[in-house]
Amino acid sequence: MDLTYTDEEEAFRAGLRDWLSLVLPELPAKPSPQDWPGRRAYDTAWQRLLYDAGYGEVHWDASPTQRLIFLEETEKAGAPYVGANFVGLLHAGPTIASEGTPEQRDRWLPPVLRGDEVWCQGFSEPDAGSDLASLRTRAWRDGDHYVVSGSKIWTSHAEVADWCELLVRTALVSEAVPKHRGITWLAMPMDAPGITVRPLRTLAGSTEFAEMFLDDVRVPVANRVGEENDGWRVTMVTLSYERGTAFVGEVVACRRVLGELAREARGNGRWGDPALRRRLGRLSAEFSALWRLTQWNVSEAQRTGGVPGVGGSVFKLRYSHARQELYDAAAEVLGAGSLDLAHEWTLDRLSSLSYTIAAGTSQIQQNIVAERILGLPKGR
Ligand SMILES: Cc1cc2nc3c(=O)[nH]c(=O)nc-3n(C[C@H](O)[C@H](O)[C@H](O)COP(=O)(O)OP(=O)(O)OC[C@H]3O[C@@H](n4cnc5c(N)ncnc54)[C@H](O)[C@@H]3O)c2cc1C
């Protein structure tokens, strides 16, 4: 493992820093978290700026270390977060880049990089979350189309997405077909007839995810990524990106918030409380360790060809809890002010609750760590 940066990587960092210092002061104000169409426009415009400056492809074509530097510097500078571009840039795109045909890569990757098209993820169903392989949304072949019927839930960004990375069942489960085998990964156009999106409102007031009902939706067979019934393997690639790299930039943001908390506590007198100081100190150590773990995971991905390994589950597990602890500490610093829903930290505290569920719950990450890293026997 080598955690030092080369001269070339440091030059990339310096160029990026200079560019950020020029463009960030010119950006318009962020739309409210409740305004998803406004956020789509804002997030895709930011992606366009990155693309025009030559940073659009950093999530795919750059080395894992350059990607890390990009995330570190953009977060440090307070640049916009990927937001509505999350699925396209951080896991559907990388999946197509590694599993798609040349035609599929040409069709779908450039619009994501330019910020022209937004993706969502249609994996979970009402009875298939942790046990994703038990999904029941069905797809039948009709000539050169699949006809898809069923329902999905918790589909982030569905309201504003152009495409959906969709998992469907293309072979019924039987003795010969275990449930992991009959699944297929499709790119579904969100404007196809037969799709109904019903937004779900979160605790923080945002409609960031939705229920999705699919009624005889026709999806071209050409939109299948990987082979028919081999979608589980493709899904493992998607999930390794989702858990392994997608949250990395947020660690830097958490370290920034920690510094802001300390400043706020000094200003409002809370700093005098030794228990709070210890709490912030422990969190500081925790986020430093998480950053080191990130570097370790990236260094490993660089050595093994780019797809993040199972270490992503260790990161996801610990990070999602540390994030919740950070915003609990923020509430302590703010005191009664933490009840103000207009405060960014209050909204972040509410949304931090979802981090131990999204992208696989903590219990599932613990199972993965137990079985695949520690080599313990399978629970069930
Ligand atoms: C903010 C947010 C955004 C999301 N976005 C998307 C999205 O865009 N697309 C998408 O497809 N999905 C999305 N999800 C769904 C998410 O992937 C699921 O909620 C998650 O996988 C858990 O599934 P579930 O809700 O069905 O819970 P269940 O699977 O029903 O789990 C309930 C409880 O049982 C525990 N449990 C289940 N099985 C086991 C086991 N084998 N061992 C130990 N404990 C177990 C779980 O850990 C959990 O505590 C999102 C979720 C959130 C919170």
Tab-separated table of C-alpha atoms and ligand atoms in Angstrom:
chain	number	residue	atom	x	y	z
A	1	MET	CA	0.000	0.000	0.000
A	2	ASP	CA	1.382	3.430	-0.944
A	3	LEU	CA	-0.433	6.445	0.525
A	4	THR	CA	1.919	9.127	-0.860
A	5	TYR	CA	0.947	11.291	-3.836
A	6	THR	CA	3.080	11.560	-6.985
A	7	ASP	CA	4.185	14.929	-8.451
A	8	GLU	CA	1.634	14.430	-11.228
A	9	GLU	CA	-1.156	13.900	-8.705
A	10	GLU	CA	-0.112	16.981	-6.738
A	11	ALA	CA	-0.149	19.003	-9.995
A	12	PHE	CA	-3.689	17.747	-10.657
A	13	ARG	CA	-4.660	18.876	-7.141
A	14	ALA	CA	-3.137	22.345	-7.613
A	15	GLY	CA	-4.887	22.861	-10.977
A	16	LEU	CA	-8.212	21.811	-9.506
A	17	ARG	CA	-7.787	24.114	-6.498
A	18	ASP	CA	-7.095	27.080	-8.794
A	19	TRP	CA	-10.107	26.312	-10.951
A	20	LEU	CA	-12.403	25.946	-7.912
A	21	SER	CA	-11.256	29.265	-6.480
A	22	LEU	CA	-12.292	30.935	-9.764
A	23	VAL	CA	-15.704	29.311	-10.342
A	24	LEU	CA	-17.154	28.849	-6.856
A	25	PRO	CA	-17.676	32.553	-6.040
A	26	GLU	CA	-19.742	32.879	-9.251
A	27	LEU	CA	-22.204	30.050	-8.496
A	28	PRO	CA	-25.881	30.902	-7.882
A	29	ALA	CA	-27.471	30.079	-4.488
A	30	LYS	CA	-28.501	26.473	-3.864
A	31	PRO	CA	-32.254	25.781	-4.242
A	32	SER	CA	-34.109	24.537	-1.148
A	33	PRO	CA	-33.861	20.801	-0.329
A	34	GLN	CA	-37.617	20.502	-0.981
A	35	ASP	CA	-37.360	21.785	-4.572
A	36	TRP	CA	-36.243	18.669	-6.501
A	37	PRO	CA	-36.705	20.051	-10.046
A	38	GLY	CA	-34.691	23.121	-8.931
A	39	ARG	CA	-32.034	20.873	-7.450
A	40	ARG	CA	-31.838	18.792	-10.604
A	41	ALA	CA	-31.212	21.964	-12.621
A	42	TYR	CA	-28.590	23.166	-10.115
A	43	ASP	CA	-26.779	19.815	-9.835
A	44	THR	CA	-26.699	19.161	-13.589
A	45	ALA	CA	-25.468	22.723	-14.266
A	46	TRP	CA	-22.576	22.077	-11.849
A	47	GLN	CA	-21.790	18.830	-13.670
A	48	ARG	CA	-21.773	20.777	-16.967
A	49	LEU	CA	-19.275	23.262	-15.529
A	50	LEU	CA	-17.017	20.400	-14.474
A	51	TYR	CA	-17.360	18.797	-17.892
A	52	ASP	CA	-16.479	21.986	-19.752
A	53	ALA	CA	-13.400	22.413	-17.554
A	54	GLY	CA	-12.233	18.839	-18.266
A	55	TYR	CA	-13.215	17.361	-14.901
A	56	GLY	CA	-16.405	15.633	-16.103
A	57	GLU	CA	-14.805	12.221	-16.485
A	58	VAL	CA	-12.998	12.181	-13.195
A	59	HIS	CA	-15.233	9.411	-11.803
A	60	TRP	CA	-14.367	6.997	-14.624
A	61	ASP	CA	-11.267	7.805	-16.595
A	62	ALA	CA	-9.122	9.162	-13.806
A	63	SER	CA	-7.110	6.874	-11.543
A	64	PRO	CA	-8.733	6.060	-8.171
A	65	THR	CA	-6.214	8.390	-6.512
A	66	GLN	CA	-7.094	11.307	-8.804
A	67	ARG	CA	-10.760	10.630	-8.010
A	68	LEU	CA	-9.928	10.797	-4.320
A	69	ILE	CA	-8.086	14.080	-4.753
A	70	PHE	CA	-11.049	15.426	-6.712
A	71	LEU	CA	-13.488	14.497	-3.931
A	72	GLU	CA	-11.170	15.857	-1.254
A	73	GLU	CA	-10.607	19.212	-2.941
A	74	THR	CA	-14.202	19.815	-4.051
A	75	GLU	CA	-15.504	19.063	-0.565
A	76	LYS	CA	-12.825	21.173	1.120
A	77	ALA	CA	-13.674	24.105	-1.113
A	78	GLY	CA	-17.403	23.712	-0.349
A	79	ALA	CA	-18.273	22.909	-3.994
A	80	PRO	CA	-21.751	21.519	-4.760
A	81	TYR	CA	-22.377	17.870	-3.996
A	82	VAL	CA	-23.215	15.434	-6.854
A	83	GLY	CA	-26.877	15.450	-5.716
A	84	ALA	CA	-29.258	14.385	-8.491
A	85	ASN	CA	-26.258	13.083	-10.463
A	86	PHE	CA	-25.421	10.593	-7.698
A	87	VAL	CA	-26.689	7.373	-9.334
A	88	GLY	CA	-25.551	8.192	-12.878
A	89	LEU	CA	-22.100	9.368	-11.919
A	90	LEU	CA	-21.282	7.162	-8.985
A	91	HIS	CA	-22.764	3.753	-9.718
A	92	ALA	CA	-24.942	3.326	-12.868
A	93	GLY	CA	-22.269	5.046	-14.973
A	94	PRO	CA	-19.332	3.067	-13.568
A	95	THR	CA	-21.364	-0.154	-14.014
A	96	ILE	CA	-22.041	0.623	-17.689
A	97	ALA	CA	-18.421	1.674	-18.131
A	98	SER	CA	-17.238	-1.717	-16.899
A	99	GLU	CA	-20.082	-4.054	-18.040
A	100	GLY	CA	-21.722	-2.312	-21.037
A	101	THR	CA	-21.060	-2.840	-24.745
A	102	PRO	CA	-19.188	-0.090	-26.668
A	103	GLU	CA	-22.583	1.083	-28.087
A	104	GLN	CA	-24.080	1.277	-24.596
A	105	ARG	CA	-21.093	3.204	-23.291
A	106	ASP	CA	-21.358	5.668	-26.216
A	107	ARG	CA	-25.111	6.109	-25.703
A	108	TRP	CA	-25.282	6.541	-21.936
A	109	LEU	CA	-21.997	7.790	-20.549
A	110	PRO	CA	-21.487	11.143	-22.350
A	111	PRO	CA	-24.912	12.575	-21.313
A	112	VAL	CA	-24.226	11.680	-17.665
A	113	LEU	CA	-20.814	13.324	-17.826
A	114	ARG	CA	-22.242	16.461	-19.485
A	115	GLY	CA	-25.038	16.674	-16.910
A	116	ASP	CA	-27.687	16.189	-19.612
A	117	GLU	CA	-29.265	13.035	-18.186
A	118	VAL	CA	-30.061	11.945	-14.644
A	119	TRP	CA	-30.377	8.330	-13.476
A	120	CYS	CA	-32.230	6.641	-10.653
A	121	GLN	CA	-31.906	3.180	-9.115
A	122	GLY	CA	-34.862	0.750	-9.258
A	123	PHE	CA	-33.571	-2.101	-7.119
A	124	SER	CA	-35.642	-2.245	-3.875
A	125	GLU	CA	-39.207	-3.532	-3.768
A	126	PRO	CA	-41.716	-3.616	-0.896
A	127	ASP	CA	-40.631	-7.212	-0.062
A	128	ALA	CA	-37.107	-7.115	-1.431
A	129	GLY	CA	-34.721	-4.737	0.344
A	130	SER	CA	-31.964	-6.481	2.285
A	131	ASP	CA	-32.913	-9.692	0.534
A	132	LEU	CA	-32.718	-8.024	-2.869
A	133	ALA	CA	-32.558	-11.313	-4.780
A	134	SER	CA	-36.152	-12.057	-3.818
A	135	LEU	CA	-37.381	-9.242	-6.105
A	136	ARG	CA	-40.552	-9.965	-8.074
A	137	THR	CA	-40.836	-7.288	-10.773
A	138	ARG	CA	-41.253	-9.453	-13.847
A	139	ALA	CA	-40.028	-8.994	-17.434
A	140	TRP	CA	-41.265	-11.104	-20.378
A	141	ARG	CA	-39.647	-11.166	-23.810
A	142	ASP	CA	-41.822	-9.859	-26.649
A	143	GLY	CA	-39.678	-9.764	-29.792
A	144	ASP	CA	-36.911	-7.254	-29.288
A	145	HIS	CA	-38.489	-5.810	-26.125
A	146	TYR	CA	-38.914	-6.800	-22.511
A	147	VAL	CA	-42.380	-6.096	-21.082
A	148	VAL	CA	-41.966	-5.141	-17.423
A	149	SER	CA	-44.590	-5.184	-14.654
A	150	GLY	CA	-44.230	-4.773	-10.903
A	151	SER	CA	-43.327	-2.101	-8.384
A	152	LYS	CA	-40.243	-0.511	-6.830
A	153	ILE	CA	-39.828	1.563	-3.692
A	154	TRP	CA	-37.374	4.088	-2.219
A	155	THR	CA	-36.297	5.050	-5.734
A	156	SER	CA	-34.140	8.133	-5.124
A	157	HIS	CA	-34.422	10.910	-7.752
A	158	ALA	CA	-37.203	9.026	-9.645
A	159	GLU	CA	-39.199	12.245	-9.893
A	160	VAL	CA	-36.514	13.958	-11.953
A	161	ALA	CA	-34.700	11.029	-13.598
A	162	ASP	CA	-34.379	10.280	-17.319
A	163	TRP	CA	-33.141	6.690	-16.893
A	164	CYS	CA	-33.433	3.965	-14.298
A	165	GLU	CA	-30.989	1.138	-13.567
A	166	LEU	CA	-33.682	-1.488	-13.122
A	167	LEU	CA	-33.527	-5.045	-11.785
A	168	VAL	CA	-36.167	-7.433	-13.129
A	169	ARG	CA	-36.900	-11.131	-12.859
A	170	THR	CA	-36.538	-12.800	-16.252
A	171	ALA	CA	-36.715	-16.431	-15.050
A	172	LEU	CA	-39.052	-17.723	-12.383
A	173	VAL	CA	-37.433	-19.210	-9.298
A	174	SER	CA	-37.455	-23.011	-9.374
A	175	GLU	CA	-35.266	-25.898	-8.306
A	176	ALA	CA	-33.173	-25.308	-11.403
A	177	VAL	CA	-33.153	-21.497	-11.080
A	178	PRO	CA	-32.068	-20.184	-7.651
A	179	LYS	CA	-33.341	-16.677	-6.923
A	180	HIS	CA	-29.979	-15.013	-7.685
A	181	ARG	CA	-29.858	-16.507	-11.172
A	182	GLY	CA	-33.037	-15.247	-12.882
A	183	ILE	CA	-32.348	-11.500	-12.556
A	184	THR	CA	-31.526	-9.070	-15.375
A	185	TRP	CA	-30.117	-5.476	-15.263
A	186	LEU	CA	-31.933	-3.084	-17.637
A	187	ALA	CA	-31.654	0.617	-18.471
A	188	MET	CA	-35.261	1.813	-18.486
A	189	PRO	CA	-36.231	5.186	-20.026
A	190	MET	CA	-38.310	7.009	-17.415
A	191	ASP	CA	-40.617	8.528	-20.061
A	192	ALA	CA	-41.806	5.082	-21.296
A	193	PRO	CA	-45.601	4.590	-21.134
A	194	GLY	CA	-46.774	2.545	-18.112
A	195	ILE	CA	-44.501	4.127	-15.464
A	196	THR	CA	-46.153	5.875	-12.508
A	197	VAL	CA	-43.926	7.704	-10.015
A	198	ARG	CA	-45.436	8.624	-6.648
A	199	PRO	CA	-43.062	10.773	-4.558
A	200	LEU	CA	-42.583	9.904	-0.858
A	201	ARG	CA	-41.957	12.722	1.602
A	202	THR	CA	-39.094	12.244	4.068
A	203	LEU	CA	-38.819	13.368	7.680
A	204	ALA	CA	-36.860	16.395	6.442
A	205	GLY	CA	-39.676	17.403	4.055
A	206	SER	CA	-37.914	16.402	0.840
A	207	THR	CA	-39.385	14.170	-1.870
A	208	GLU	CA	-35.978	12.744	-2.704
A	209	PHE	CA	-37.373	9.281	-3.259
A	210	ALA	CA	-40.549	7.693	-4.633
A	211	GLU	CA	-42.607	4.605	-5.204
A	212	MET	CA	-42.613	3.455	-8.799
A	213	PHE	CA	-45.323	1.341	-10.434
A	214	LEU	CA	-44.552	-0.428	-13.717
A	215	ASP	CA	-47.430	-1.598	-15.871
A	216	ASP	CA	-46.425	-3.386	-19.101
A	217	VAL	CA	-43.498	-1.025	-19.672
A	218	ARG	CA	-41.653	-1.869	-22.907
A	219	VAL	CA	-37.861	-1.757	-22.631
A	220	PRO	CA	-35.710	-2.630	-25.676
A	221	VAL	CA	-33.621	-5.787	-25.291
A	222	ALA	CA	-30.713	-3.613	-26.485
A	223	ASN	CA	-30.970	-1.808	-23.096
A	224	ARG	CA	-29.894	-4.930	-21.206
A	225	VAL	CA	-26.490	-4.574	-19.545
A	226	GLY	CA	-24.853	-8.010	-19.247
A	227	GLU	CA	-26.562	-11.268	-20.185
A	228	GLU	CA	-30.166	-12.207	-19.510
A	229	ASN	CA	-30.437	-13.838	-16.037
A	230	ASP	CA	-26.897	-12.703	-15.175
A	231	GLY	CA	-28.007	-9.414	-13.616
A	232	TRP	CA	-26.966	-10.423	-10.096
A	233	ARG	CA	-23.317	-10.405	-11.116
A	234	VAL	CA	-23.762	-6.954	-12.733
A	235	THR	CA	-25.560	-5.795	-9.565
A	236	MET	CA	-22.572	-6.770	-7.421
A	237	VAL	CA	-20.475	-4.393	-9.550
A	238	THR	CA	-23.054	-1.620	-9.012
A	239	LEU	CA	-23.169	-2.216	-5.245
A	240	SER	CA	-19.399	-2.322	-4.899
A	241	TYR	CA	-19.253	1.189	-6.375
A	242	GLU	CA	-22.237	2.357	-4.329
A	243	ARG	CA	-20.780	1.180	-1.008
A	244	GLY	CA	-17.108	1.451	-1.865
A	245	THR	CA	-16.657	4.895	-3.341
A	246	ALA	CA	-19.929	6.792	-3.538
A	247	PHE	CA	-19.815	8.167	0.041
A	248	VAL	CA	-16.120	8.951	0.127
A	249	GLY	CA	-16.320	12.696	-0.524
A	250	GLU	CA	-18.721	13.087	2.378
A	251	VAL	CA	-16.031	12.184	4.908
A	252	VAL	CA	-14.203	15.381	3.976
A	253	ALA	CA	-17.463	17.307	4.351
A	254	CYS	CA	-17.943	15.810	7.824
A	255	ARG	CA	-14.440	16.920	8.836
A	256	ARG	CA	-15.316	20.418	7.637
A	257	VAL	CA	-18.568	20.401	9.666
A	258	LEU	CA	-16.623	19.217	12.725
A	259	GLY	CA	-14.383	22.293	12.477
A	260	GLU	CA	-17.486	24.490	12.148
A	261	LEU	CA	-19.020	22.847	15.233
A	262	ALA	CA	-15.924	23.632	17.286
A	263	ARG	CA	-16.037	27.272	16.110
A	264	GLU	CA	-19.756	27.548	16.892
A	265	ALA	CA	-19.220	26.010	20.363
A	266	ARG	CA	-16.429	28.498	21.107
A	267	GLY	CA	-18.726	31.337	20.070
A	268	ASN	CA	-21.808	30.306	22.050
A	269	GLY	CA	-20.099	29.208	25.285
A	270	ARG	CA	-20.669	25.434	24.883
A	271	TRP	CA	-16.904	24.889	24.495
A	272	GLY	CA	-16.589	25.209	28.285
A	273	ASP	CA	-18.203	21.755	28.641
A	274	PRO	CA	-15.399	19.139	28.857
A	275	ALA	CA	-17.775	16.291	27.888
A	276	LEU	CA	-18.620	18.079	24.610
A	277	ARG	CA	-14.944	18.758	23.903
A	278	ARG	CA	-14.143	15.070	24.450
A	279	ARG	CA	-16.998	14.111	22.133
A	280	LEU	CA	-15.751	16.390	19.354
A	281	GLY	CA	-12.191	15.148	19.875
A	282	ARG	CA	-13.281	11.517	19.589
A	283	LEU	CA	-15.219	12.319	16.383
A	284	SER	CA	-12.179	14.077	14.971
A	285	ALA	CA	-10.103	10.915	15.553
A	286	GLU	CA	-12.872	8.808	14.030
A	287	PHE	CA	-13.083	10.855	10.819
A	288	SER	CA	-9.281	10.892	10.495
A	289	ALA	CA	-9.314	7.085	10.763
A	290	LEU	CA	-12.121	6.909	8.169
A	291	TRP	CA	-10.093	9.052	5.804
A	292	ARG	CA	-7.119	6.703	6.227
A	293	LEU	CA	-9.424	3.742	5.574
A	294	THR	CA	-10.649	5.474	2.420
A	295	GLN	CA	-7.078	5.934	1.218
A	296	TRP	CA	-6.391	2.280	1.980
A	297	ASN	CA	-9.476	1.162	-0.014
A	298	VAL	CA	-8.540	3.421	-2.931
A	299	SER	CA	-4.950	2.228	-2.894
A	300	GLU	CA	-6.235	-1.368	-2.998
A	301	ALA	CA	-8.665	-0.567	-5.864
A	302	GLN	CA	-5.780	1.035	-7.790
A	303	ARG	CA	-3.687	-2.094	-7.315
A	304	THR	CA	-6.466	-4.532	-8.272
A	305	GLY	CA	-7.900	-2.786	-11.338
A	306	GLY	CA	-10.407	-0.224	-10.165
A	307	VAL	CA	-13.498	-1.963	-8.735
A	308	PRO	CA	-13.679	-1.257	-4.985
A	309	GLY	CA	-13.447	-4.360	-2.798
A	310	VAL	CA	-15.295	-5.607	0.251
A	311	GLY	CA	-13.479	-3.023	2.410
A	312	GLY	CA	-16.224	-0.676	1.202
A	313	SER	CA	-18.603	-2.419	3.615
A	314	VAL	CA	-16.323	-1.622	6.582
A	315	PHE	CA	-16.240	1.997	5.464
A	316	LYS	CA	-20.019	2.225	4.875
A	317	LEU	CA	-20.765	0.619	8.241
A	318	ARG	CA	-18.554	2.873	10.309
A	319	TYR	CA	-19.095	6.048	8.297
A	320	SER	CA	-22.895	5.931	8.482
A	321	HIS	CA	-22.769	5.665	12.286
A	322	ALA	CA	-20.090	8.351	12.652
A	323	ARG	CA	-22.229	10.695	10.548
A	324	GLN	CA	-25.172	10.219	12.894
A	325	GLU	CA	-22.918	10.865	15.918
A	326	LEU	CA	-21.586	14.027	14.257
A	327	TYR	CA	-25.044	15.531	13.819
A	328	ASP	CA	-26.088	14.467	17.342
A	329	ALA	CA	-23.078	16.485	18.529
A	330	ALA	CA	-24.269	19.369	16.324
A	331	ALA	CA	-27.618	19.299	18.143
A	332	GLU	CA	-25.785	19.506	21.455
A	333	VAL	CA	-23.767	22.499	20.244
A	334	LEU	CA	-26.874	24.267	18.932
A	335	GLY	CA	-29.011	23.525	22.014
A	336	ALA	CA	-32.596	24.738	21.475
A	337	GLY	CA	-31.546	26.050	18.044
A	338	SER	CA	-31.347	22.429	16.884
A	339	LEU	CA	-35.146	22.409	16.676
A	340	ASP	CA	-35.031	25.011	13.902
A	341	LEU	CA	-35.848	23.126	10.702
A	342	ALA	CA	-34.347	25.918	8.611
A	343	HIS	CA	-30.879	25.177	10.021
A	344	GLU	CA	-28.739	23.085	7.650
A	345	TRP	CA	-27.397	20.966	10.523
A	346	THR	CA	-30.949	20.108	11.670
A	347	LEU	CA	-31.889	18.866	8.201
A	348	ASP	CA	-28.597	16.974	7.954
A	349	ARG	CA	-29.289	15.387	11.340
A	350	LEU	CA	-32.679	14.139	10.147
A	351	SER	CA	-31.279	12.809	6.883
A	352	SER	CA	-28.294	11.187	8.661
A	353	LEU	CA	-30.769	8.687	10.148
A	354	SER	CA	-31.222	7.141	6.708
A	355	TYR	CA	-27.510	6.464	6.183
A	356	THR	CA	-27.536	3.244	8.225
A	357	ILE	CA	-30.328	1.935	5.940
A	358	ALA	CA	-29.598	3.240	2.412
A	359	ALA	CA	-27.210	1.199	0.223
A	360	GLY	CA	-27.624	-1.810	2.540
A	361	THR	CA	-28.394	-1.644	6.264
A	362	SER	CA	-25.744	-1.834	8.990
A	363	GLN	CA	-26.846	-5.376	9.849
A	364	ILE	CA	-26.257	-6.427	6.238
A	365	GLN	CA	-22.818	-4.743	6.174
A	366	GLN	CA	-21.998	-6.564	9.425
A	367	ASN	CA	-22.981	-9.866	7.808
A	368	ILE	CA	-20.720	-9.097	4.831
A	369	VAL	CA	-17.784	-8.192	7.074
A	370	ALA	CA	-18.355	-11.305	9.207
A	371	GLU	CA	-18.589	-13.693	6.263
A	372	ARG	CA	-16.276	-12.214	3.656
A	373	ILE	CA	-13.555	-10.538	5.716
A	374	LEU	CA	-13.530	-12.453	8.998
A	375	GLY	CA	-14.483	-15.776	7.377
A	376	LEU	CA	-17.188	-16.540	9.959
A	377	PRO	CA	-19.933	-19.035	9.037
A	378	LYS	CA	-23.082	-17.757	7.272
A	379	GLY	CA	-25.799	-16.643	9.727
A	380	ARG	CA	-28.750	-17.769	7.633
B	1	LIG	C1	-32.392	7.463	1.884
B	1	LIG	C2	-32.612	6.157	1.172
B	1	LIG	C3	-32.459	6.117	-0.192
B	1	LIG	C4	-32.673	4.918	-0.875
B	1	LIG	N1	-32.561	4.944	-2.233
B	1	LIG	C5	-32.806	3.817	-2.921
B	1	LIG	C6	-32.769	3.841	-4.349
B	1	LIG	O1	-32.502	4.866	-4.974
B	1	LIG	N2	-33.041	2.708	-5.008
B	1	LIG	C7	-33.321	1.541	-4.377
B	1	LIG	O2	-33.517	0.540	-5.065
B	1	LIG	N3	-33.391	1.481	-3.013
B	1	LIG	C8	-33.148	2.586	-2.284
B	1	LIG	N4	-33.223	2.565	-0.907
B	1	LIG	C9	-33.663	1.326	-0.244
B	1	LIG	C10	-32.606	0.631	0.591
B	1	LIG	O3	-31.651	-0.007	-0.232
B	1	LIG	C11	-33.352	-0.379	1.496
B	1	LIG	O4	-34.175	0.376	2.378
B	1	LIG	C12	-32.401	-1.235	2.302
B	1	LIG	O5	-31.699	-2.130	1.472
B	1	LIG	C13	-33.143	-2.037	3.388
B	1	LIG	O6	-34.220	-2.749	2.860
B	1	LIG	P1	-35.685	-2.665	3.511
B	1	LIG	O7	-36.011	-1.218	3.716
B	1	LIG	O8	-36.592	-3.505	2.691
B	1	LIG	O9	-35.548	-3.311	4.960
B	1	LIG	P2	-35.560	-4.886	5.359
B	1	LIG	O10	-34.732	-5.599	4.376
B	1	LIG	O11	-37.021	-5.244	5.454
B	1	LIG	O12	-34.893	-4.862	6.734
B	1	LIG	C14	-35.579	-4.553	7.962
B	1	LIG	C15	-34.591	-4.784	9.108
B	1	LIG	O13	-34.195	-6.176	9.183
B	1	LIG	C16	-32.771	-6.294	9.128
B	1	LIG	N5	-32.388	-7.495	8.370
B	1	LIG	C17	-32.913	-7.906	7.189
B	1	LIG	N6	-32.275	-9.029	6.768
B	1	LIG	C18	-31.303	-9.300	7.697
B	1	LIG	C19	-30.306	-10.311	7.821
B	1	LIG	N7	-30.147	-11.255	6.901
B	1	LIG	N8	-29.485	-10.276	8.894
B	1	LIG	C20	-29.616	-9.303	9.849
B	1	LIG	N9	-30.554	-8.323	9.785
B	1	LIG	C21	-31.379	-8.319	8.728
B	1	LIG	C22	-32.316	-5.031	8.404
B	1	LIG	O14	-30.975	-4.717	8.685
B	1	LIG	C23	-33.293	-3.997	8.948
B	1	LIG	O15	-32.853	-3.508	10.192
B	1	LIG	C24	-33.023	3.734	-0.181
B	1	LIG	C25	-33.176	3.767	1.209
B	1	LIG	C26	-32.980	4.974	1.886
B	1	LIG	C27	-33.164	4.969	3.370
